[in-house]
Coordinates of N, CA and C in Angstrom, one line a residue:
Chain A
Q137 N -10.1 -18.9 4.4 CA -8.7 -18.5 4.6 C -7.6 -17.3 3.9
S138 N -7.4 -16.4 4.4 CA -7.1 -15.1 4.6 C -5.4 -15.2 3.6
V139 N -5.5 -14.8 2.7 CA -3.8 -14.7 2.1 C -2.8 -13.9 3.4
L140 N -3.6 -13.3 4.5 CA -2.4 -12.3 4.9 C -3.3 -12.8 6.2
T141 N -2.1 -13.0 7.6 CA -2.3 -14.2 9.2 C -2.4 -13.3 9.5
Q142 N -3.3 -12.4 10.6 CA -3.9 -11.7 11.8 C -4.2 -13.0 12.5
P143 N -3.8 -12.0 14.1 CA -4.5 -13.1 15.3 C -5.8 -12.6 15.1
P144 N -6.4 -13.5 15.6 CA -7.5 -13.6 15.9 C -8.7 -11.9 17.1
S145 N -7.1 -12.2 18.6 CA -7.9 -11.0 18.8 C -6.3 -10.9 19.9
V146 N -6.5 -9.7 20.3 CA -5.8 -9.0 21.3 C -6.1 -8.4 22.6
S147 N -5.4 -8.0 23.4 CA -6.4 -7.3 24.6 C -5.0 -6.5 24.8
G148 N -5.9 -5.7 26.2 CA -4.7 -4.8 26.9 C -5.7 -3.9 27.7
A149 N -4.8 -3.3 28.3 CA -5.6 -2.9 29.8 C -5.6 -0.9 28.8
P150 N -5.9 -0.1 29.5 CA -6.1 1.6 29.9 C -4.6 2.0 29.4
G151 N -4.0 2.9 28.5 CA -2.7 3.5 29.1 C -1.7 2.5 27.9
Q152 N -2.2 1.0 27.9 CA -1.2 0.2 27.3 C -0.2 0.4 26.2
R153 N -0.1 -0.5 25.6 CA 0.7 -0.7 24.4 C 0.3 -1.4 23.8
V154 N -0.2 -2.4 22.4 CA -0.4 -3.9 21.8 C -0.1 -3.6 20.5
T155 N 0.7 -4.7 20.0 CA 1.0 -4.9 18.6 C -0.3 -6.0 17.9
I156 N -0.3 -5.5 16.6 CA -1.2 -6.8 16.0 C -0.4 -7.2 14.6
S157 N 0.3 -8.1 14.5 CA 0.7 -8.2 13.8 C 0.0 -8.9 12.3
C158 N 0.9 -8.9 11.0 CA 0.1 -9.2 9.6 C 0.9 -10.1 8.3
T159 N 0.8 -11.0 8.5 CA 2.1 -12.0 8.2 C 1.7 -12.4 6.6
G160 N 2.7 -12.2 5.5 CA 2.1 -12.5 4.5 C 2.8 -13.4 3.8
S161 N 3.8 -13.7 2.4 CA 4.6 -14.2 1.6 C 5.3 -13.5 0.6
S162 N 5.9 -14.4 0.0 CA 6.9 -13.7 -1.2 C 5.9 -12.8 -2.2
S163 N 4.1 -13.5 -2.5 CA 3.8 -12.9 -3.5 C 3.2 -11.1 -3.4
N164 N 3.3 -11.3 -1.7 CA 2.2 -10.0 -1.3 C 3.5 -9.0 -0.7
I165 N 3.7 -9.1 0.5 CA 4.4 -7.9 1.0 C 5.3 -8.6 1.3
G166 N 5.9 -9.5 1.0 CA 7.2 -9.9 1.0 C 7.8 -9.4 -0.7
A167 N 7.0 -9.5 -1.3 CA 7.4 -8.4 -2.9 C 7.5 -7.5 -3.1
G168 N 7.3 -6.4 -1.9 CA 7.4 -4.9 -1.9 C 6.1 -4.0 -1.6
Y169 N 4.8 -5.1 -1.6 CA 4.0 -4.3 -1.9 C 3.7 -3.7 -0.4
H170 N 3.0 -2.5 -0.8 CA 2.3 -1.8 0.9 C 1.5 -2.2 1.8
V171 N 1.5 -2.0 2.9 CA 0.4 -2.4 3.9 C 0.0 -1.0 5.1
H172 N -1.4 -1.6 4.2 CA -2.1 -0.8 4.9 C -3.0 -1.2 5.8
W173 N -3.5 -0.6 7.3 CA -4.5 -0.8 7.9 C -5.7 0.1 8.3
Y174 N -6.6 -1.0 8.8 CA -8.3 -0.6 8.9 C -8.5 -0.5 9.8
Q175 N -9.7 0.1 10.7 CA -10.1 0.3 11.7 C -11.7 -0.1 11.6
Q176 N -12.1 -1.1 12.3 CA -13.7 -1.0 11.7 C -14.0 -1.2 13.1
L177 N -15.1 0.1 13.8 CA -16.1 -0.2 14.8 C -16.9 -0.6 14.5
P178 N -17.7 -1.4 15.5 CA -18.6 -2.5 15.7 C -19.9 -1.6 14.5
G179 N -20.1 -2.5 14.1 CA -21.4 -1.3 13.0 C -21.4 -0.7 12.2
T180 N -19.4 -0.2 11.7 CA -19.6 0.4 10.8 C -18.7 0.6 9.5
A181 N -18.4 1.1 9.4 CA -18.0 0.8 7.9 C -16.0 0.9 8.1
P182 N -15.1 0.0 7.7 CA -14.3 0.4 8.1 C -13.4 1.4 7.6
K183 N -12.5 2.4 7.7 CA -11.7 3.9 8.2 C -10.7 3.0 8.1
L184 N -9.6 3.9 7.1 CA -8.3 4.1 6.9 C -7.3 4.6 7.9
L185 N -7.3 3.6 8.7 CA -5.9 4.1 10.4 C -4.5 4.7 9.9
I186 N -4.3 3.5 8.8 CA -2.6 4.1 7.5 C -2.6 3.0 6.2
Y187 N -1.9 3.9 5.8 CA -1.1 3.4 4.3 C 0.1 4.1 4.2
A188 N 0.9 3.2 3.0 CA 1.8 2.7 2.9 C 2.9 2.1 3.5
N189 N 2.4 1.6 4.5 CA 3.0 0.9 5.6 C 3.2 1.7 7.0
S190 N 3.6 3.2 6.5 CA 4.0 3.7 8.1 C 2.9 5.1 8.0
N191 N 2.3 5.9 7.0 CA 1.8 6.8 6.9 C 0.2 6.6 7.6
R192 N 0.0 8.3 8.6 CA -1.4 8.7 8.4 C -1.8 9.2 8.3
P193 N -3.0 9.3 7.8 CA -4.3 10.4 6.9 C -4.5 11.0 8.2
S194 N -4.7 12.3 8.2 CA -5.0 13.4 8.0 C -6.0 12.9 9.4
G195 N -5.8 13.1 10.9 CA -7.0 12.6 11.6 C -6.9 11.6 12.4
V196 N -5.6 10.9 12.1 CA -5.8 9.9 12.9 C -4.6 10.1 13.9
P197 N -4.6 9.7 15.3 CA -3.7 10.0 15.9 C -2.2 9.2 15.4
D198 N -1.4 10.2 16.2 CA -0.3 9.3 16.5 C 0.0 8.4 17.5
R199 N -1.2 7.8 18.5 CA -0.7 6.7 18.8 C -0.7 5.9 18.0
F200 N -1.3 6.2 17.0 CA -1.1 4.3 15.9 C -0.2 4.6 14.7
S201 N 0.5 3.8 14.9 CA 2.0 3.6 14.1 C 1.5 2.6 13.4
G202 N 2.5 2.0 12.2 CA 2.3 0.7 11.1 C 4.4 0.3 10.8
S203 N 4.9 -0.2 11.1 CA 5.2 -1.3 10.6 C 5.6 -2.0 9.4
K204 N 6.8 -2.5 8.8 CA 6.9 -3.1 7.9 C 8.3 -3.7 7.8
S205 N 8.6 -5.0 7.7 CA 9.8 -6.0 7.4 C 9.8 -7.1 6.7
A206 N 10.4 -7.2 5.7 CA 10.3 -9.0 5.0 C 9.0 -9.2 4.3
T207 N 8.4 -10.3 5.1 CA 6.8 -10.6 4.9 C 6.0 -10.6 6.2
S208 N 6.4 -9.4 7.0 CA 4.9 -9.3 7.6 C 5.0 -7.7 8.0
A209 N 4.4 -7.1 8.9 CA 3.7 -5.9 9.1 C 3.4 -5.9 10.4
S210 N 3.4 -4.4 11.0 CA 3.2 -4.5 12.4 C 1.7 -2.8 12.5
L211 N 1.0 -3.6 13.0 CA 0.2 -1.7 13.5 C 0.3 -1.8 15.5
A212 N 1.1 -0.7 15.6 CA 1.3 -0.9 16.9 C 0.2 0.5 17.7
I213 N -0.3 0.2 18.5 CA -1.2 1.7 19.8 C -0.8 1.8 20.9
A214 N -0.4 2.8 20.8 CA 0.0 3.1 22.0 C -0.9 4.0 23.4
G215 N -0.9 3.8 24.2 CA -2.0 4.5 25.6 C -3.6 4.1 24.9
L216 N -3.5 2.6 24.9 CA -5.4 1.9 24.8 C -6.0 3.2 25.8
Q217 N -6.9 3.1 24.6 CA -7.8 3.8 25.2 C -9.3 3.3 25.1
A218 N -10.6 3.3 25.5 CA -11.8 2.7 25.7 C -12.0 2.4 24.1
E219 N -12.2 3.8 24.1 CA -12.6 3.7 21.9 C -11.6 3.0 20.9
D220 N -10.5 2.7 21.6 CA -10.0 1.8 20.7 C -10.5 0.7 20.2
E221 N -11.5 0.0 21.3 CA -11.6 -1.2 20.7 C -12.4 -1.4 19.7
A222 N -11.7 -2.7 18.6 CA -12.4 -2.5 17.4 C -12.0 -3.7 16.5
D223 N -12.2 -3.8 15.4 CA -12.0 -4.8 14.7 C -10.8 -4.5 13.4
Y224 N -9.2 -4.8 13.7 CA -8.1 -4.2 13.1 C -8.3 -4.8 11.7
Y225 N -8.1 -4.8 10.5 CA -7.6 -5.3 9.0 C -6.2 -4.8 8.8
C226 N -5.2 -5.8 8.4 CA -4.3 -5.3 7.4 C -4.7 -5.6 5.8
Q227 N -4.1 -5.1 5.2 CA -4.6 -5.0 3.4 C -3.4 -4.9 2.6
S228 N -2.9 -5.7 1.1 CA -2.0 -5.3 0.8 C -2.3 -6.0 -0.6
Y229 N -1.7 -5.8 -1.7 CA -1.4 -6.6 -2.8 C -1.2 -7.6 -3.0
D230 N -1.3 -9.0 -3.8 CA -0.8 -10.2 -4.1 C -0.6 -10.0 -5.4
S231 N 0.6 -10.2 -6.2 CA 1.0 -10.5 -7.5 C 0.2 -11.4 -8.1
S232 N 0.6 -12.4 -7.4 CA -0.8 -13.4 -8.1 C -1.9 -13.8 -8.4
L233 N -2.6 -12.9 -7.5 CA -3.9 -13.3 -7.5 C -4.5 -11.8 -8.4
S234 N -3.4 -10.7 -8.5 CA -3.5 -9.4 -9.7 C -4.5 -9.0 -8.6
G235 N -4.7 -9.1 -7.3 CA -5.6 -7.8 -6.7 C -5.4 -7.7 -5.4
G236 N -6.0 -6.8 -4.5 CA -6.5 -6.6 -3.6 C -6.3 -7.6 -2.5
I237 N -6.2 -7.5 -1.3 CA -6.2 -9.0 -0.6 C -6.3 -8.2 0.9
F238 N -6.8 -9.3 2.0 CA -7.1 -8.8 3.6 C -6.6 -9.5 4.1
G239 N -6.4 -9.3 5.6 CA -5.8 -10.0 6.2 C -7.5 -10.7 7.2
G240 N -7.3 -11.6 8.0 CA -8.8 -12.0 8.4 C -9.5 -11.0 9.9
G241 N -8.7 -10.4 9.8 CA -9.3 -9.7 10.9 C -8.5 -9.9 12.3
T242 N -8.7 -8.4 13.4 CA -7.9 -8.9 14.9 C -8.8 -7.7 15.2
K243 N -9.4 -9.1 16.7 CA -9.9 -7.8 18.0 C -9.6 -7.9 18.6
L244 N -9.5 -5.8 18.7 CA -8.9 -5.1 20.0 C -9.8 -5.3 21.6
T245 N -10.1 -6.2 22.8 CA -10.4 -5.6 23.3 C -9.7 -5.1 24.7
V246 N -10.2 -3.8 25.1 CA -9.4 -3.0 25.7 C -9.9 -3.3 26.9
L247 N -9.6 -4.1 28.0 CA -10.0 -4.6 29.2 C -10.4 -3.2 30.3
Chain B
Q77 N -14.8 17.0 1.0 CA -15.0 15.9 1.8 C -15.0 14.8 0.6
V78 N -15.0 13.5 0.1 CA -15.4 12.7 -0.7 C -16.8 12.0 0.0
Q79 N -18.0 11.6 -0.5 CA -18.8 10.8 0.5 C -19.3 9.8 -0.9
L80 N -19.4 8.6 -0.7 CA -19.9 7.1 -1.5 C -21.2 6.7 -0.5
Q81 N -22.1 6.2 -1.3 CA -23.2 6.2 -0.6 C -23.9 4.8 -1.4
E82 N -24.3 3.7 -0.9 CA -24.8 2.7 -2.0 C -26.2 2.8 -1.9
S83 N -26.4 1.7 -2.8 CA -28.0 1.3 -2.9 C -28.0 0.2 -3.8
G84 N -29.6 -0.4 -4.1 CA -30.0 -1.4 -4.5 C -30.6 -2.7 -3.3
P85 N -31.4 -3.7 -4.3 CA -32.3 -4.3 -3.2 C -31.2 -5.0 -2.1
G86 N -32.0 -5.1 -1.3 CA -31.5 -6.0 -0.4 C -31.8 -7.1 0.1
L87 N -32.6 -7.6 -0.9 CA -33.1 -9.0 -1.0 C -32.9 -9.7 -2.4
V88 N -31.9 -10.4 -2.6 CA -31.9 -11.1 -3.9 C -32.7 -12.5 -3.7
K89 N -32.9 -13.4 -5.0 CA -33.6 -15.0 -4.6 C -31.9 -15.3 -5.4
P90 N -31.8 -16.5 -4.7 CA -30.4 -17.3 -5.5 C -31.2 -18.0 -7.1
S91 N -29.6 -17.9 -7.4 CA -29.4 -17.9 -9.3 C -30.1 -16.5 -9.6
Q92 N -30.0 -15.3 -9.1 CA -30.5 -14.3 -10.0 C -29.3 -13.5 -9.3
T93 N -29.4 -12.1 -10.4 CA -28.4 -11.2 -10.5 C -28.3 -9.8 -9.2
L94 N -26.6 -9.9 -8.3 CA -27.4 -9.1 -7.6 C -26.6 -7.6 -8.0
S95 N -27.9 -6.5 -7.8 CA -27.0 -4.8 -8.5 C -26.3 -4.1 -7.7
L96 N -26.0 -3.0 -7.9 CA -25.7 -2.1 -6.4 C -25.0 -1.2 -7.4
T97 N -25.5 0.1 -6.8 CA -24.8 1.6 -7.7 C -24.3 2.2 -6.4
C98 N -23.0 2.5 -6.2 CA -22.4 3.6 -5.6 C -22.7 5.1 -5.8
T99 N -23.4 6.0 -5.5 CA -22.9 7.6 -6.2 C -22.0 8.4 -5.4
V100 N -21.1 8.7 -5.8 CA -20.4 9.7 -5.0 C -19.9 11.1 -5.5
S101 N -20.1 11.6 -4.2 CA -20.6 13.2 -3.9 C -19.6 13.7 -3.1
G102 N -18.7 15.2 -3.4 CA -18.4 16.0 -2.4 C -17.5 15.9 -3.8
G103 N -17.1 15.7 -4.8 CA -16.4 15.3 -5.8 C -16.2 14.4 -7.3
S104 N -15.9 14.9 -8.1 CA -15.9 14.1 -9.3 C -15.5 12.5 -9.5
I105 N -16.2 12.2 -9.8 CA -15.5 10.4 -9.8 C -14.5 10.2 -11.1
S106 N -14.4 11.3 -11.5 CA -13.3 11.1 -12.5 C -12.0 12.3 -12.9
S107 N -11.9 12.7 -11.7 CA -11.2 13.2 -11.0 C -10.0 12.8 -10.2
G108 N -8.9 13.1 -10.6 CA -7.7 12.4 -9.8 C -7.8 10.9 -10.6
S109 N -6.5 10.8 -9.7 CA -5.7 8.8 -10.5 C -6.3 8.2 -9.3
Y110 N -8.1 7.7 -9.6 CA -8.6 7.5 -8.3 C -9.4 5.6 -9.1
Y111 N -9.3 4.9 -8.5 CA -10.4 3.5 -8.8 C -11.0 3.3 -7.8
W112 N -11.9 2.5 -8.7 CA -13.2 2.7 -7.6 C -13.1 1.1 -7.1
S113 N -13.7 0.6 -6.4 CA -13.8 -0.1 -6.2 C -14.6 -0.9 -5.1
W114 N -15.5 -2.4 -5.2 CA -16.5 -2.3 -4.1 C -16.1 -3.9 -3.2
I115 N -16.2 -4.0 -2.0 CA -15.8 -4.9 -1.3 C -17.2 -5.4 0.0
R116 N -17.0 -6.6 -0.1 CA -17.6 -7.2 1.2 C -17.5 -8.2 2.3
Q117 N -18.0 -8.2 2.9 CA -18.3 -8.5 4.2 C -19.4 -9.4 4.9
P118 N -19.5 -11.0 4.8 CA -20.0 -11.7 5.1 C -20.5 -11.1 6.9
A119 N -21.5 -11.7 7.4 CA -21.7 -11.6 8.8 C -21.0 -12.2 9.6
G120 N -20.3 -11.2 10.5 CA -19.1 -11.9 11.3 C -18.0 -12.4 10.4
K121 N -17.6 -12.1 9.1 CA -16.2 -12.7 9.2 C -15.4 -11.3 8.4
G122 N -14.3 -12.2 7.7 CA -13.8 -10.9 7.0 C -13.8 -9.4 6.3
L123 N -12.9 -8.8 5.9 CA -13.3 -8.1 4.5 C -13.0 -8.9 3.3
E124 N -13.5 -9.0 1.8 CA -13.3 -9.3 0.5 C -13.3 -8.8 -0.9
W125 N -12.2 -7.8 -1.3 CA -12.1 -7.3 -2.5 C -12.6 -7.7 -3.4
I126 N -13.8 -7.1 -4.3 CA -14.3 -7.8 -5.7 C -14.0 -7.9 -6.9
G127 N -13.6 -6.0 -6.2 CA -13.1 -5.4 -7.6 C -13.2 -4.1 -7.8
R128 N -12.3 -4.0 -8.7 CA -12.2 -2.1 -9.0 C -12.5 -2.0 -10.5
I129 N -12.8 -0.2 -11.0 CA -12.7 0.1 -12.2 C -12.0 1.6 -12.0
Y130 N -11.5 1.8 -13.3 CA -10.6 3.0 -13.1 C -12.3 3.9 -14.6
T131 N -12.2 5.1 -14.2 CA -13.2 6.2 -15.3 C -13.0 6.0 -16.7
S132 N -11.5 5.4 -17.1 CA -11.7 5.0 -18.0 C -12.3 3.7 -18.7
G133 N -13.0 3.0 -17.6 CA -13.2 1.9 -18.3 C -12.9 0.5 -17.5
S134 N -11.6 0.8 -17.4 CA -10.3 -0.4 -16.9 C -10.8 -1.0 -15.7
T135 N -11.1 -2.8 -16.1 CA -11.4 -2.9 -14.8 C -10.2 -4.3 -14.1
N136 N -10.3 -4.3 -12.9 CA -9.8 -5.9 -12.4 C -10.6 -6.7 -11.2
Y137 N -10.7 -7.9 -11.4 CA -11.4 -8.2 -11.0 C -10.8 -9.6 -9.4
N138 N -11.6 -9.6 -8.4 CA -10.9 -10.7 -7.4 C -11.1 -12.2 -8.4
P139 N -9.9 -12.7 -8.5 CA -9.8 -14.4 -9.3 C -11.3 -15.2 -8.8
S140 N -11.4 -15.2 -7.7 CA -12.3 -16.2 -7.3 C -14.0 -15.5 -7.8
L141 N -14.5 -14.3 -8.2 CA -15.8 -14.0 -8.3 C -15.5 -13.5 -9.9
K142 N -14.0 -13.6 -10.5 CA -14.3 -12.8 -11.7 C -15.1 -13.2 -12.8
S143 N -15.9 -14.8 -12.9 CA -16.5 -15.4 -13.8 C -17.9 -15.2 -13.8
R144 N -18.3 -14.1 -12.1 CA -19.2 -13.5 -12.3 C -19.5 -11.9 -11.8
V145 N -19.0 -10.9 -11.8 CA -18.9 -10.2 -11.3 C -18.6 -8.9 -12.6
T146 N -18.7 -8.4 -12.9 CA -18.9 -6.9 -14.1 C -19.5 -5.5 -13.2
I147 N -18.3 -4.4 -13.0 CA -18.3 -3.5 -12.2 C -18.3 -2.6 -13.8
S148 N -19.3 -1.8 -13.8 CA -18.9 -0.3 -14.5 C -19.4 1.1 -14.0
V149 N -18.9 2.6 -14.5 CA -19.0 3.3 -14.3 C -19.7 4.4 -14.9
D150 N -20.3 5.3 -14.3 CA -21.7 6.3 -15.3 C -21.1 7.1 -15.0
T151 N -19.7 8.3 -15.5 CA -19.5 9.3 -15.1 C -19.9 10.6 -15.0
S152 N -21.8 10.3 -16.1 CA -22.1 11.7 -16.1 C -22.8 11.7 -14.5
K153 N -23.7 10.2 -14.5 CA -24.2 11.0 -12.6 C -23.1 10.4 -12.0
N154 N -22.2 10.6 -12.4 CA -20.7 10.4 -10.8 C -21.6 8.9 -9.9
Q155 N -21.7 7.8 -10.7 CA -21.7 6.3 -10.1 C -21.1 5.5 -10.4
F156 N -20.6 4.7 -10.0 CA -19.8 2.8 -10.1 C -21.2 2.5 -9.3
S157 N -21.5 0.8 -10.4 CA -22.0 -0.4 -10.1 C -21.3 -1.4 -10.3
L158 N -22.0 -2.5 -9.4 CA -21.9 -3.8 -9.7 C -23.0 -5.1 -10.1
K159 N -22.7 -5.7 -10.8 CA -23.6 -6.6 -10.7 C -22.3 -8.0 -10.8
L160 N -23.5 -9.0 -10.2 CA -22.5 -10.6 -9.6 C -24.3 -11.3 -9.7
T161 N -23.8 -12.3 -10.7 CA -24.5 -12.9 -11.6 C -24.6 -13.9 -10.5
S162 N -25.7 -15.0 -10.6 CA -25.7 -17.0 -10.3 C -25.4 -16.7 -8.9
V163 N -26.0 -16.1 -7.6 CA -25.8 -15.8 -6.4 C -26.0 -16.5 -5.3
T164 N -25.8 -16.9 -4.2 CA -25.8 -17.9 -3.6 C -25.9 -17.5 -2.3
A165 N -26.4 -18.6 -1.3 CA -26.3 -17.5 0.3 C -24.9 -17.2 0.7
A166 N -24.5 -17.7 0.2 CA -23.2 -17.7 0.2 C -22.7 -15.8 -0.6
D167 N -23.4 -15.7 -1.0 CA -22.8 -14.2 -1.2 C -24.0 -12.8 -0.2
T168 N -24.4 -13.4 0.2 CA -24.6 -12.6 1.1 C -24.0 -12.4 2.6
A169 N -24.0 -10.6 2.0 CA -22.6 -10.3 3.2 C -23.4 -8.2 3.0
V170 N -22.3 -7.9 3.3 CA -22.7 -5.9 3.9 C -21.9 -5.6 2.2
Y171 N -22.2 -5.1 1.5 CA -21.2 -4.0 1.0 C -21.1 -3.1 0.5
Y172 N -19.9 -3.0 0.6 CA -19.2 -1.6 0.4 C -19.1 -1.4 -0.5
C173 N -18.9 0.0 -1.1 CA -18.0 0.3 -2.0 C -17.1 1.7 -1.5
A174 N -15.9 2.1 -2.4 CA -15.0 2.6 -2.0 C -13.9 3.1 -2.7
R175 N -13.3 4.4 -2.5 CA -12.4 4.8 -3.2 C -11.1 4.5 -3.2
D176 N -10.6 4.2 -4.3 CA -9.3 3.5 -4.6 C -8.0 4.2 -5.0
A177 N -7.0 4.3 -3.7 CA -5.7 4.8 -4.4 C -4.6 4.3 -4.2
C178 N -4.0 4.8 -5.5 CA -2.4 4.3 -6.1 C -1.2 4.9 -4.7
S179 N -1.0 3.7 -3.9 CA -0.8 3.6 -3.2 C 0.9 4.3 -3.4
G180 N 1.9 5.3 -2.9 CA 3.0 5.9 -3.0 C 3.3 6.8 -4.3
G181 N 1.9 6.8 -4.5 CA 1.5 7.6 -5.8 C 1.5 7.3 -7.4
S182 N 2.1 5.2 -6.6 CA 2.2 4.5 -8.1 C 1.4 3.0 -8.3
C183 N 0.5 2.9 -8.9 CA -0.3 1.7 -8.3 C 0.9 0.3 -8.5
Y184 N 1.9 1.0 -9.0 CA 3.0 -0.5 -9.0 C 3.6 -0.6 -7.3
W185 N 3.1 0.3 -6.3 CA 3.4 -0.5 -5.1 C 2.0 -0.8 -4.0
G186 N 0.6 -1.2 -5.2 CA -0.6 -1.7 -4.5 C -1.3 -0.2 -4.3
H187 N -2.9 -0.2 -3.7 CA -3.6 0.2 -3.2 C -4.5 0.2 -2.2
Y188 N -5.2 1.4 -1.6 CA -6.0 1.4 -0.3 C -7.0 1.9 -0.7
F189 N -8.0 1.6 0.3 CA -9.6 2.4 0.0 C -9.4 3.8 1.0
D190 N -9.5 4.6 0.4 CA -9.0 6.1 1.4 C -10.7 6.1 2.2
Y191 N -11.6 5.9 1.2 CA -13.0 6.5 1.9 C -13.6 5.1 1.1
W192 N -15.1 5.2 2.3 CA -16.0 3.9 2.4 C -17.0 4.4 2.5
G193 N -18.3 3.4 1.9 CA -19.4 4.2 2.3 C -19.6 3.2 3.1
Q194 N -21.6 3.6 3.5 CA -21.6 3.3 4.9 C -22.1 1.8 5.3
G195 N -21.8 0.8 3.6 CA -22.6 -0.4 3.2 C -24.0 -0.4 3.4
T196 N -24.5 -1.8 3.2 CA -25.9 -2.1 2.3 C -25.5 -3.4 2.3
L197 N -26.5 -4.0 3.0 CA -27.2 -5.9 3.4 C -27.4 -6.1 2.5
V198 N -27.3 -7.3 1.7 CA -27.6 -7.8 0.7 C -27.8 -9.2 1.3
T199 N -29.3 -9.5 1.4 CA -29.1 -11.0 1.5 C -30.4 -12.2 0.2
V200 N -29.6 -13.2 0.2 CA -30.0 -13.8 -0.5 C -30.9 -15.5 -0.1
S201 N -31.4 -15.0 -0.5 CA -33.0 -15.7 0.1 C -33.6 -16.0 -0.7
S202 N -34.6 -17.3 -0.7 CA -35.9 -17.2 -1.5 C -36.9 -17.1 -0.5

């Protein structure tokens, strides 16, 4: 049972826009801690996709965007491409655990 | 470009100690205000943060593993290490090392992992 809750799966057709939610609580996202997102392609290590709620590292396409409000955050992927098929994880900090926490992950299927 | 590489035994017997080392290249482990973390992922499951270390030696551990975990750093070798004692089958996972950056320029807002090793599978079995 992850501290951050994500939908197990989402899907969309090429070119469409999908969003992945990440719901936390008052001891993590709701306390103001930043949310970060990672993309994990099959058989590879996670890759930082979004940091500090809405910032993209160099090299990440602007099709990927992040937002945060209250006790939740969202990752949006516009113009879906086949190569976006992967697992996506949100991550934040929890004050009651005094450490990093991850969501359970969401598998994105491009139809 | 910072690169991280995990190394260590791929098979550990139950009740024994899992030991892994992460070698950092492309930059000094002591440069910048970075922590260095270990994260694991059981097959088909999600990510779990194990703990982190600053080059000063200061550590933070996941409370669920704290009694069994020790993370250390050797700045002369540009390496940091993980020891997990009294392992069971539940500790079987891919173990990743990662560079741990404070978010928004201050650790007050939390931290994230900007560079990752490729991961190493550790199986606990007799």
